[in-house]
Coordinates of C-alpha atoms in Angstrom, one line a residue:
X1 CA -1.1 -58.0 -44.7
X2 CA -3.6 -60.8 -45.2
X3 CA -4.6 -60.9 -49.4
X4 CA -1.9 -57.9 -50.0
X5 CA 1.3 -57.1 -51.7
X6 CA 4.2 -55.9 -50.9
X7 CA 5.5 -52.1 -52.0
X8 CA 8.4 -53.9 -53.9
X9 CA 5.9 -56.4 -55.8
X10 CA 3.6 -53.5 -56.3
X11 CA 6.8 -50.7 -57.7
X12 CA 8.0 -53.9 -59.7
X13 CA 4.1 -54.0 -61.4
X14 CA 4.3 -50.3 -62.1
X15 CA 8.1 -50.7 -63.5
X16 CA 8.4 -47.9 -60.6
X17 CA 11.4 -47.7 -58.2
X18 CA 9.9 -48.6 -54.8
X19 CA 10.9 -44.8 -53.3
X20 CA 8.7 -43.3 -56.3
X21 CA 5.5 -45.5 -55.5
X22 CA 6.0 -44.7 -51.6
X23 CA 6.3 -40.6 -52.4
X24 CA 3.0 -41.3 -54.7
X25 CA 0.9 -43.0 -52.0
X26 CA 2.1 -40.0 -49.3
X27 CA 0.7 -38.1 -51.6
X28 CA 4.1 -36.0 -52.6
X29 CA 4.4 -32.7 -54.0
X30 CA 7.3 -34.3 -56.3
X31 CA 5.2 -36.7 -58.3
X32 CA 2.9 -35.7 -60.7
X33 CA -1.0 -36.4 -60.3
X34 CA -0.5 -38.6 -63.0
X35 CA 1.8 -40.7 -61.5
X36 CA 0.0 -40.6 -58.1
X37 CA -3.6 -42.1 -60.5
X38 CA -1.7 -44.7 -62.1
X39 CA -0.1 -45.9 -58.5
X40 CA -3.3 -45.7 -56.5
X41 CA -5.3 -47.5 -58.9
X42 CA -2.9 -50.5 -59.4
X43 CA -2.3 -50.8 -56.0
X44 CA -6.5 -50.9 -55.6
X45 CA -6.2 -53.3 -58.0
X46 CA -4.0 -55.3 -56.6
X47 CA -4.8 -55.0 -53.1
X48 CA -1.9 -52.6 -51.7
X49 CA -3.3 -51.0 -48.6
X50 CA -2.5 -47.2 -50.2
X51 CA -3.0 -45.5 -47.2
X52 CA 0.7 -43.6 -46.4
X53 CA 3.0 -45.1 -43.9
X54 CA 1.8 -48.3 -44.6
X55 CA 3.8 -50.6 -42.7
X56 CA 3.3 -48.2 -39.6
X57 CA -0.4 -49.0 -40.1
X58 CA -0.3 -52.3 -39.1
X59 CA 0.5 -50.8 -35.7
X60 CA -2.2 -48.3 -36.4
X61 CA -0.4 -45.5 -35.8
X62 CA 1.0 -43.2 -38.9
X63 CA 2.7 -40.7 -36.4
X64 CA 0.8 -38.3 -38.6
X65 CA -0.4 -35.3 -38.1
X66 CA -2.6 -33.3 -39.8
X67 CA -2.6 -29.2 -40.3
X68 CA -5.8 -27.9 -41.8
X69 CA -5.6 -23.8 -42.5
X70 CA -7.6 -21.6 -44.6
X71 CA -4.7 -19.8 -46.6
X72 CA -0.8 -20.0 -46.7
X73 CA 0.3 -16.7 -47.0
X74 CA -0.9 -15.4 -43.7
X75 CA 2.0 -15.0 -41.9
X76 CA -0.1 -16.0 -38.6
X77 CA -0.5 -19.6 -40.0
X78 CA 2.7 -20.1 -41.4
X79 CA 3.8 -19.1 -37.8
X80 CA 1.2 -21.6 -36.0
X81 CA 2.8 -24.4 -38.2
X82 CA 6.2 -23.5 -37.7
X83 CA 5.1 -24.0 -33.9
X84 CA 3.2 -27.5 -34.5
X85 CA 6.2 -28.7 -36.3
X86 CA 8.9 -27.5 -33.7
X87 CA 7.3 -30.2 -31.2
X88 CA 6.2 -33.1 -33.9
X89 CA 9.9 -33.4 -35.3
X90 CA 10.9 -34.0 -31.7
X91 CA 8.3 -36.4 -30.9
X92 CA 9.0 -38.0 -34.2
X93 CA 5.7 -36.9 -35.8
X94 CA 5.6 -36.0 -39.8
X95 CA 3.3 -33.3 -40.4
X96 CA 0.4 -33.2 -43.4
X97 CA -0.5 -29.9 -44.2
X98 CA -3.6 -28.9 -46.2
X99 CA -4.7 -25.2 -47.4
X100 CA -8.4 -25.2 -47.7
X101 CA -7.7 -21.3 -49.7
X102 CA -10.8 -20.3 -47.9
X103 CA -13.3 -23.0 -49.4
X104 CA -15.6 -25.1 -47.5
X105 CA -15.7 -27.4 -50.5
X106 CA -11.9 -28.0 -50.4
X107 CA -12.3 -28.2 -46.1
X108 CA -14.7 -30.9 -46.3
X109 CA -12.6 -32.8 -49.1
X110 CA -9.5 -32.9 -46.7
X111 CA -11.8 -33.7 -43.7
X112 CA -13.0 -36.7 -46.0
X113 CA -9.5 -37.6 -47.1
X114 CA -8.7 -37.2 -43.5
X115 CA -11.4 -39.5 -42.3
X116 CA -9.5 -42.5 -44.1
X117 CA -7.1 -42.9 -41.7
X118 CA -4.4 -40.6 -43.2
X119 CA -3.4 -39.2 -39.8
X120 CA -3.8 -39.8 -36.5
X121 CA -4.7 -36.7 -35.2
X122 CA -5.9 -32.9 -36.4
X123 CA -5.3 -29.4 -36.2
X124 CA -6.8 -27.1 -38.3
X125 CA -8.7 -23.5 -38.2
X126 CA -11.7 -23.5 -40.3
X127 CA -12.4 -21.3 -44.0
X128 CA -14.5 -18.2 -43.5
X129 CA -17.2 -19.9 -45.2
X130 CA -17.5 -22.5 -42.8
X131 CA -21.1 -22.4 -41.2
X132 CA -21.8 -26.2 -41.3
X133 CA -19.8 -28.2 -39.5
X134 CA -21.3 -31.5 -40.2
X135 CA -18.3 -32.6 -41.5
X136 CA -16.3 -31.6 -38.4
X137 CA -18.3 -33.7 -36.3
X138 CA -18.2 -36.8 -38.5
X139 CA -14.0 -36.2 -37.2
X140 CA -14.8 -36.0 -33.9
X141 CA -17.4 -38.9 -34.2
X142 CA -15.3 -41.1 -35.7
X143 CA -13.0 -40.3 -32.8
X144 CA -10.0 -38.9 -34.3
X145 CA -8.4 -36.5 -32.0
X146 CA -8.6 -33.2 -33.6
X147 CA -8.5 -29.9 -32.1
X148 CA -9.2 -26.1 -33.4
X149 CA -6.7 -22.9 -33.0
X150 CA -7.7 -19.6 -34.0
X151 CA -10.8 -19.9 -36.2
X152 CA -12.5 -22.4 -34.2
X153 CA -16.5 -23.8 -34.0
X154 CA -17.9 -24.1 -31.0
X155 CA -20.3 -26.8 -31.4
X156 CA -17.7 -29.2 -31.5
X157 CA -16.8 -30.5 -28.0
X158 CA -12.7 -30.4 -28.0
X159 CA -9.9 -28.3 -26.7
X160 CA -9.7 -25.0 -28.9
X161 CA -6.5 -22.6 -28.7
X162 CA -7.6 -18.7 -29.7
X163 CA -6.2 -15.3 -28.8
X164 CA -8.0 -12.6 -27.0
X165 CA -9.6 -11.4 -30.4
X166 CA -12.2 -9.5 -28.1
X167 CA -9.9 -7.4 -25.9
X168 CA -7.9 -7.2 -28.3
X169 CA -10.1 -5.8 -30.6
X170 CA -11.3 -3.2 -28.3
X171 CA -8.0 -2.3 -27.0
X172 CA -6.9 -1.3 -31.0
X173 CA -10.3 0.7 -31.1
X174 CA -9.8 2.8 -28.5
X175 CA -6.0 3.6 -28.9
X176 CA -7.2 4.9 -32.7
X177 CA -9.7 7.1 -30.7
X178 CA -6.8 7.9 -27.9
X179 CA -5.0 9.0 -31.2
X180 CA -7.7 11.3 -32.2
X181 CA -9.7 9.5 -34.8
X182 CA -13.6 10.2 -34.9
X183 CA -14.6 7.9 -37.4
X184 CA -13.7 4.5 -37.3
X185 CA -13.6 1.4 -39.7
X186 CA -13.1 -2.5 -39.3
X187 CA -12.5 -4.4 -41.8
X188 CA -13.3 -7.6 -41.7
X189 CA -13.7 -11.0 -43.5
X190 CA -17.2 -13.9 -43.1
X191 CA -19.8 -13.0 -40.9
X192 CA -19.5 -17.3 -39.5
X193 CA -15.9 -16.8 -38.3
X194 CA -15.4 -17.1 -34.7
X195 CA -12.5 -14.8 -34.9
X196 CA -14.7 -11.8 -37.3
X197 CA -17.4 -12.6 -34.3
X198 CA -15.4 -11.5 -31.6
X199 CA -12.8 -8.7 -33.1
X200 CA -16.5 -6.8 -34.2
X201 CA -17.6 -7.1 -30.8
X202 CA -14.6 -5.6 -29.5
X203 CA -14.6 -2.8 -32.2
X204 CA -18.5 -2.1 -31.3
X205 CA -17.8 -2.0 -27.6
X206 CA -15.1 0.4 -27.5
X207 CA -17.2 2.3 -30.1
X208 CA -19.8 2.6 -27.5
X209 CA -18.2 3.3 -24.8
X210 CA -17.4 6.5 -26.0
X211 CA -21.1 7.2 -26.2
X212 CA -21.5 6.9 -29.8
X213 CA -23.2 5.9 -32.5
X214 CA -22.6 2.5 -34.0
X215 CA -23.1 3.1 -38.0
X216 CA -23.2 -0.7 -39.5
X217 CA -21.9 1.1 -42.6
X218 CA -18.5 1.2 -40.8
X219 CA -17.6 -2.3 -40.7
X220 CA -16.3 -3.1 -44.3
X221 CA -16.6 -6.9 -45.4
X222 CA -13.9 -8.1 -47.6
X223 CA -13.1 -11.1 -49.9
X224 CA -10.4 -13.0 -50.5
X225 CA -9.1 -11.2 -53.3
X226 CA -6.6 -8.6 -52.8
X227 CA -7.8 -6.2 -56.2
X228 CA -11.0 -6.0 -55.0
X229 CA -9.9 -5.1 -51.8
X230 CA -8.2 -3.0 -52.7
X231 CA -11.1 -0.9 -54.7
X232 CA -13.5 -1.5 -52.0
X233 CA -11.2 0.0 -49.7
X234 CA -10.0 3.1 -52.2
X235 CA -13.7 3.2 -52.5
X236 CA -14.5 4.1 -49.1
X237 CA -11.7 6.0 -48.7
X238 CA -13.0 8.1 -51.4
X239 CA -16.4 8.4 -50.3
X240 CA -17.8 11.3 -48.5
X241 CA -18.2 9.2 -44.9
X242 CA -13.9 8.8 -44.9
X243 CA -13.0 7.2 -42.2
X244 CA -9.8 8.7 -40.0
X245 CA -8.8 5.3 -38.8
X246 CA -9.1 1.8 -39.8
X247 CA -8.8 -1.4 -37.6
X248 CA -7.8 -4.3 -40.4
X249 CA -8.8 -7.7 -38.7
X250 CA -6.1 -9.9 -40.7
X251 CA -3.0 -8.9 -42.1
X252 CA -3.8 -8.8 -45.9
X253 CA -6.4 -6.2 -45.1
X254 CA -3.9 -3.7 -43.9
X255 CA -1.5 -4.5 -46.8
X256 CA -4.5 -4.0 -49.1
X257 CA -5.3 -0.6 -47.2
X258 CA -1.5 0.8 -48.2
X259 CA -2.2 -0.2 -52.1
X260 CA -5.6 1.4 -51.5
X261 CA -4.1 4.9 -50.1
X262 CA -1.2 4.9 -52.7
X263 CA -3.8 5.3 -55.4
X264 CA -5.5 8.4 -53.5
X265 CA -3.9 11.3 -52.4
X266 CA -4.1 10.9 -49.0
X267 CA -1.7 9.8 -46.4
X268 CA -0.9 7.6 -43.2
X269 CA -1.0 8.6 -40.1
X270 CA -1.7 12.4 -41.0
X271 CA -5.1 11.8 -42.7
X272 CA -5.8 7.9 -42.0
X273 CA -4.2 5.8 -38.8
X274 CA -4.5 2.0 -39.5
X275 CA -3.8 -0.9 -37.3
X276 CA -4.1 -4.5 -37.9
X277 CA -3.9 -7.8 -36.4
X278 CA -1.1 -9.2 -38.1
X279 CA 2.2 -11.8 -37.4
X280 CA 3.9 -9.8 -40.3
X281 CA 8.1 -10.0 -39.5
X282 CA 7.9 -6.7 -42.2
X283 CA 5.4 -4.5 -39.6
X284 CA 8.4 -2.4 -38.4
X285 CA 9.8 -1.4 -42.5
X286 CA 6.7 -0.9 -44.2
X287 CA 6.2 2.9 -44.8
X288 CA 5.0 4.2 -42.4
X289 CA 5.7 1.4 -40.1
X290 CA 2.6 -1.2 -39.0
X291 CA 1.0 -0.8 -35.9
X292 CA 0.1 -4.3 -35.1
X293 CA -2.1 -6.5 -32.8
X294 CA 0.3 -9.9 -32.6
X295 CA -1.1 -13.2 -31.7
X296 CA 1.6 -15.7 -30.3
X297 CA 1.3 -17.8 -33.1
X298 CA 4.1 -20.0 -32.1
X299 CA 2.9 -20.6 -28.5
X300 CA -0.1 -21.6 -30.1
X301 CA 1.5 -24.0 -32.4
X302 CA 3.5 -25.7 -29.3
X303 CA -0.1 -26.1 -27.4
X304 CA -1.9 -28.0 -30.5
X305 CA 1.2 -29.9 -30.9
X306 CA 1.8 -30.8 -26.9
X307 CA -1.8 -31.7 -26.5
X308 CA -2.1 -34.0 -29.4
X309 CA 1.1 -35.8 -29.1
X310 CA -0.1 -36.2 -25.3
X311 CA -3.4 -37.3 -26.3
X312 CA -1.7 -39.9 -28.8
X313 CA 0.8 -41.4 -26.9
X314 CA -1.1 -41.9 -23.5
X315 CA -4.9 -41.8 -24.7
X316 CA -6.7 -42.7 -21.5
X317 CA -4.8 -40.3 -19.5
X318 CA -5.5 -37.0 -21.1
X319 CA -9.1 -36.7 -22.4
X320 CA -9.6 -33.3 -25.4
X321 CA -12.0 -31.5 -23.4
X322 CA -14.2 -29.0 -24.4
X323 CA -12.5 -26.1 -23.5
X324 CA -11.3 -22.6 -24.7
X325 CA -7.7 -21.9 -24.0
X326 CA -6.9 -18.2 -24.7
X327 CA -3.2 -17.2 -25.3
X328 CA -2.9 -13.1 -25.0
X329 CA -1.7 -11.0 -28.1
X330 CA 0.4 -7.9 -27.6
X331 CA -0.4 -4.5 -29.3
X332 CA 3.1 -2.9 -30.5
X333 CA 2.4 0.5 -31.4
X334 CA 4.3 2.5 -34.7
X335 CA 4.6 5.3 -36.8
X336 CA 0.9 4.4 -38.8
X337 CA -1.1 5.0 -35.5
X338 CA 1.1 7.9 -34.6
X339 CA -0.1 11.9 -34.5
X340 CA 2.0 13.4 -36.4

């Protein structure tokens, strides 16, 4: 590279061994920040291209791809990754993967980081707080291929992959009122998500097709922190409107909702029936068992990856259009929707 250095020249500098500078630059979990500082800055200073993969990126192509999603312990994402990185390792991809933890600060840090050439292409479901996107379309701007699953934002023209959070949704309401339940929670996480958007349509719609009210008060925002979850949802299920059922629209709501009942002295199914969306492998030994709404998170994972490597390898043949590509989720019914 014209005016550069070599790795070698730039390790020997650093009095680094040449694998230690590379794992700094890709920006490894096994070096320490401080390390990472010292090796970026010399080789700014001495005109190292630090971008990863560098000798690839004379080619232009890192053979990178890039996973943005909004929390790790969701079993649903670690899932749609294990998906993605079935179909990269074939293709010979590598695979970055970023946790935004919910924050839209963090999300448009990564998109930044991302916009420096770091990867070639995107995935990534956005934080429940995301409700500007300016940042997302400086990505698509720019050109980089990137495409949404899950929590996706319309305004940005590419290929999204979601479930059917609206049938879905409604099909879990109305087998908690099939099972007898009168008074019916969701809980739910931000108002801007695309996937809160459509589950609380689904909830209202079955709630009004059996001719009743819809009472606002019954959808329950939550936050990301499982404690106060947990007393928010002890809370209600303390207070005088107790609901019979509750429809948990991510996983850690439902696990929140057992902690919630063990501190009261009620019990599931006989006084509350819960049902979630979840990818949890545990659903079937919890106690009572999990009745669960399960999106094919690995399908979904094989689509992002399938259409991006395509979109890499033979660019003017497949275009990312701006489409909606819905992948069906499958209720499996157990013991905590059951009449006893």
């Amino acid at each position: 590279m014209a005016g550069g250095i070599s790795l070698k020249e730039l390790a020997a500098e650093l009095k680094l061994a040449p694998s230690t500078v590379s794992r700094a630059l890709n920006d490894s979990y096994e070096i320490s920040e401080a390390t990472k500082k010292k090796v970026i800055s010399m080789a700014e200073k001495l005109n190292y291209h630090a971008n990863p993969f560098a000798r690839s990126l004379r080619e232009n192509k890192s053979k990178t791809i890039a996973v943005i999603i909004p929390e790790r312990i969701n079993s649903f994402f670690a899932q749609v990754v294990d998906g993605i990185e079935e179909i990269a390792q074939e293709q010979g991809y590598h695979l970055l993967i970023y946790n935004t933890h919910e924050d839209l600060e963090r999300e448009q840090k990564i998109v930044n980081l991302l916009l420096n050439g770091r990867a070639d292409a995107i995935a990534m479901s956005v934080t429940s707080q995301t409700s500007d996107v300016s940042h997302l379309q400086k990505l698509h701007d720019r050109g980089l291929p990137v495409i949404f699953f899950d929590r996706i934002r319309s305004e940005i023209p590419t290929t999204k992959f979601i479930t059917n959070d609206y049938e879905s949704a409604f099909e879990a309401t109305k087998h908690l009122i099939q099972q007898g339940c009168k008074n019916i929670t969701l809980l739910t996480l931000g108002k801007d998500l695309s996937i809160s958007k459509e589950r609380q349509r689904g909830y209202n719609d079955a709630i009004k097709s059996e001719g009743w009210e819809l009472d606002p008060s019954m959808t329950l925002y939550c936050s990301h922190e499982e404690e106060r979850n947990v007393e928010l949802i002890e809370e209600l299920l303390l207070s005088s409107n107790r609901p019979d059922g509750i429809l948990a629209s991510v996983e850690k709501l439902a696990f929140a909702t057992y902690l919630a009942v063990k501190r009261t002295k009620l019990r599931i199914p006989s006084d509350l029936k819960l049902i979630s969306f979840s990818n949890t492998s545990i659903a079937g030994i919890l106690n009572p068992s999990l009745t669960t709404i399960t999106q094919p998170a690995m399908s979904i994972g094989n689509e992002c990856a399938n259409l991006l490597i395509k979109k890499l390898t033979k660019p003017k043949q497949y275009e990312l259009i701006d489409q909606v590509i819905t992948i069906p989720s499958k209720l499996t019914i157990r013991e905590s929707t059951l009449v006893e």
